[in-house]
Structures are given as structure tokens and as C-alpha cells.
Short mmCIF file of C-alpha atoms in Angstrom, two decimals:
data_model
loop_
_atom_site.label_atom_id
_atom_site.label_comp_id
_atom_site.label_asym_id
_atom_site.label_seq_id
_atom_site.Cartn_x
_atom_site.Cartn_y
_atom_site.Cartn_z
CA PHE A 15 51.77 103.73 84.64
CA GLY A 16 48.14 104.04 83.10
CA GLY A 17 49.49 105.86 79.78
CA ASP A 18 51.26 108.95 81.61
CA ARG A 19 54.54 109.38 79.39
CA ILE A 20 57.58 109.96 81.73
CA GLU A 21 60.18 112.57 80.64
CA ILE A 22 63.51 112.09 81.30
CA MET A 23 65.73 115.16 82.24
CA GLU A 24 69.06 115.20 80.20
CA MET A 25 71.53 116.78 82.14
CA PRO A 26 73.89 119.02 80.83
CA PRO A 27 77.08 117.84 79.67
CA THR A 28 80.25 117.68 82.35
CA ASP A 29 83.75 117.27 82.69
CA LYS A 30 83.42 113.09 83.74
CA ARG A 31 87.27 113.67 85.27
CA GLU A 32 86.47 116.73 87.33
CA GLU A 33 83.27 114.74 88.20
CA ALA A 34 84.45 111.64 89.41
CA LEU A 35 87.24 113.94 91.32
CA SER A 36 85.04 115.48 93.07
CA PHE A 37 82.76 112.49 94.25
CA LEU A 38 86.39 111.07 95.49
CA MET A 39 86.98 113.84 97.29
CA SER A 40 83.41 114.40 99.05
CA HIS A 41 83.63 110.90 100.25
CA THR A 42 85.47 108.91 103.25
CA THR A 43 84.80 105.80 103.16
CA GLY A 44 84.69 103.06 100.37
CA VAL A 45 85.54 99.26 100.08
CA LEU A 46 89.29 98.01 99.42
CA SER A 47 90.02 94.79 98.19
CA THR A 48 92.40 92.90 98.20
CA VAL A 49 94.23 89.46 97.23
CA SER A 50 95.33 86.81 99.86
CA THR A 51 98.16 84.34 100.22
CA GLU A 52 95.42 81.74 99.19
CA HIS A 53 94.42 82.97 96.37
CA LYS A 54 90.90 84.52 98.02
CA SER A 55 89.41 87.92 97.60
CA ARG A 56 89.19 89.95 100.80
CA SER A 57 86.88 93.38 100.95
CA ARG A 58 87.00 95.63 103.80
CA PHE A 59 85.29 99.52 104.91
CA VAL A 60 87.96 101.52 105.26
CA TYR A 61 88.37 105.28 106.06
CA TYR A 62 90.77 107.08 103.29
CA ALA A 63 92.15 110.60 102.13
CA SER A 64 92.38 111.61 98.57
CA ASP A 65 94.21 113.50 96.60
CA ASP A 66 93.62 115.04 92.79
CA THR A 67 95.74 112.28 91.31
CA PHE A 68 92.86 109.77 92.52
CA SER A 69 95.81 108.76 94.80
CA LEU A 70 93.83 106.76 98.03
CA TYR A 71 95.74 107.21 101.67
CA PHE A 72 94.88 104.63 104.53
CA ILE A 73 95.82 103.74 107.68
CA THR A 74 95.74 100.53 109.07
CA LEU A 75 96.98 98.54 111.80
CA ALA A 76 100.51 96.27 111.39
CA ASN A 77 98.79 92.98 113.01
CA THR A 78 95.88 92.98 110.25
CA ARG A 79 95.23 90.39 106.93
CA LYS A 80 95.76 93.36 104.69
CA VAL A 81 99.40 93.85 105.48
CA SER A 82 99.65 90.43 104.84
CA ASP A 83 98.08 90.51 101.71
CA LEU A 84 99.90 93.71 100.43
CA ALA A 85 103.25 91.88 100.86
CA ASN A 86 102.45 89.28 99.10
CA ASN A 87 100.45 91.43 96.18
CA SER A 88 100.71 94.56 96.11
CA SER A 89 97.32 94.80 93.75
CA ALA A 90 94.15 96.22 94.80
CA SER A 91 90.71 97.43 93.82
CA PHE A 92 88.56 100.29 95.56
CA VAL A 93 84.85 101.18 95.52
CA ILE A 94 82.92 104.20 96.43
CA ALA A 95 79.38 104.52 96.48
CA GLU A 96 76.09 105.77 97.44
CA SER A 97 72.40 104.83 96.99
CA ASP A 98 70.35 107.58 96.97
CA VAL A 99 72.28 109.01 94.37
CA PRO A 100 73.53 106.05 92.25
CA ARG A 101 76.77 106.78 91.49
CA THR A 102 80.20 104.47 91.99
CA LEU A 103 83.55 105.27 91.37
CA GLN A 104 85.70 102.06 90.91
CA ILE A 105 89.66 102.37 91.20
CA GLU A 106 92.29 99.63 90.70
CA GLY A 107 96.13 100.11 91.28
CA ASP A 108 98.84 99.26 93.29
CA ILE A 109 99.42 99.81 96.64
CA THR A 110 102.82 100.84 98.49
CA ASP A 111 103.65 101.22 102.19
CA LEU A 112 104.97 105.34 102.75
CA THR A 113 105.02 104.34 106.92
CA GLU A 114 108.91 104.99 106.97
CA THR A 115 108.49 107.69 104.86
CA ALA A 116 105.28 109.47 105.79
CA THR A 117 105.64 112.83 106.82
CA ILE A 118 103.37 115.12 108.18
CA GLU A 119 101.86 116.41 105.12
CA PRO A 120 98.31 117.77 104.29
CA THR A 121 97.07 114.44 103.52
CA LEU A 122 97.73 112.68 106.35
CA VAL A 123 96.26 115.60 108.19
CA LYS A 124 93.09 115.52 106.66
CA LEU A 125 92.68 111.50 106.80
CA VAL A 126 93.49 111.60 110.43
CA ASP A 127 90.93 114.71 111.03
CA THR A 128 88.52 111.93 109.44
CA LEU A 129 89.56 109.07 111.36
CA MET A 130 88.47 111.57 114.52
CA SER A 131 85.73 113.18 113.73
CA ASN A 132 83.71 110.74 115.15
CA ALA A 133 82.72 112.52 118.39
CA THR A 134 80.89 109.85 119.61
CA TYR A 135 82.33 106.46 118.82
CA GLY A 136 86.03 107.65 118.18
CA ALA A 137 88.41 106.24 115.45
CA PRO A 138 87.60 102.80 114.68
CA LEU A 139 90.72 101.91 114.80
CA THR A 140 91.00 102.79 119.02
CA ARG A 141 88.48 99.66 119.12
CA PHE A 142 91.09 96.83 118.31
CA ASP A 143 93.94 95.44 120.35
CA SER A 144 96.89 97.74 120.39
CA SER A 145 99.48 97.80 117.19
CA THR A 146 101.60 99.66 115.35
CA LEU A 147 99.59 101.82 112.57
CA ARG A 148 100.95 101.45 109.18
CA PHE A 149 100.60 104.15 106.10
CA TYR A 150 99.76 103.30 102.55
CA ARG A 151 98.66 104.78 99.45
CA LEU A 152 96.54 103.58 96.47
CA ILE A 153 97.94 104.70 92.89
CA PRO A 154 95.68 103.93 90.21
CA LYS A 155 96.20 102.42 86.94
CA TRP A 156 92.74 101.87 86.57
CA ILE A 157 89.70 104.36 87.44
CA ARG A 158 85.99 103.81 85.83
CA TRP A 159 83.31 106.33 87.12
CA GLY A 160 79.56 105.48 86.69
CA ASN A 161 76.92 107.99 86.77
CA PHE A 162 73.39 106.21 86.55
CA THR A 163 71.90 109.38 86.80
CA GLN A 164 72.77 110.60 82.87
CA GLY A 165 72.68 109.05 79.90
CA HIS A 166 70.79 105.77 78.47
CA THR A 167 73.75 103.20 77.21
CA THR A 168 77.00 101.96 78.76
CA ASN A 169 79.10 103.89 77.54
CA GLU A 170 77.40 107.15 78.74
CA ILE A 171 76.73 105.96 81.98
CA LEU A 172 80.16 104.32 82.70
CA SER A 173 83.61 106.61 81.90
CA PRO A 174 87.06 105.87 81.93
CA ILE A 175 88.96 108.48 83.93
CA TYR A 176 92.97 108.95 83.61
CA PRO A 177 94.34 110.04 86.65
CA ASN A 178 96.48 112.33 85.59
CA PRO A 179 94.92 114.34 82.90
CA ALA A 180 97.96 114.77 80.60
CA THR A 181 97.64 110.68 79.79
#
């Protein structure tokens, strides 16, 4: 730009795990990817709740492709991103069906509150044909936090995160 020098200010270092967890907890939607019985990837936008172990919880209808995919292969990935402040959280792990064991706990209450928060359109699930609800938990095995507002190298921008700080 005409020889003008642009200075990039470095943000002070932060605890990447806490930064990633805060990002996860401050969002309520992301993209869940599963594998079909035909070994094809399938992705869809879902509402979720989370906890401090980076586990994700979501509800879906029993007659969806998600349920069919997960019955065949419990491995899944999940991505949360924002573009105005370029950051992303990528999670891979196994999904467990909690439908039969679910209790009214804070995570489930938080998820239902999220689903019901849109006063104009209501919960997206209410727009589909009726079906039994299924409640799932994604237990992370691999997590990567990408904060593109800091750093200048891949290792400064992309950070592995461990769900349990003791590991």
C-alpha cells in the first residue's frame, strides 16, 4: 500500500485450552459430520450444548440419517467457526446414545433452552414430521483450536487441545 508499513500487534499469550473452551461454550451451533453405511461423508448443521470436557450434546429425531449413520459407525467430527473473528474449533470422537439414560441435568436443560430460544421460528425440530427424539453425546478424542488472529506460523495458530487437562 504505497510503502506504508503495517504493524501487527501481538496479543498476549493465553491458555489455549481455556480460550478454546470459552469459544465452544459461547456458541450453540456447528457442523456435525458422520459416515453413511455407503462410506460417504454427511454433514449437517446442529444445535448443541457442551461441558468443560469439550463433550458435545445434541438432540435429533429418530428417523434421520444421523441416527442411521451413528448406529453403523459412532465416529464423528464437529466444527464450530466464525468468520468475523477468524477462529475455529475442530473435534473428532465417538458418539454415544444417551436417550435411555438421559436425566434432567443442566446440560440437557441448556440444550433445550437453546433450541427454544428463537421466539420467531421456534426449535428447528418442530418443523419436521413427528418422531421420537434421540439424545447424543460426542466424546472427544482429538481437538484442534485454530485462532487466526494470533501468530504467524502453523504451530502458533493451530493448537492441539486435550479434553482432560491431566492428559
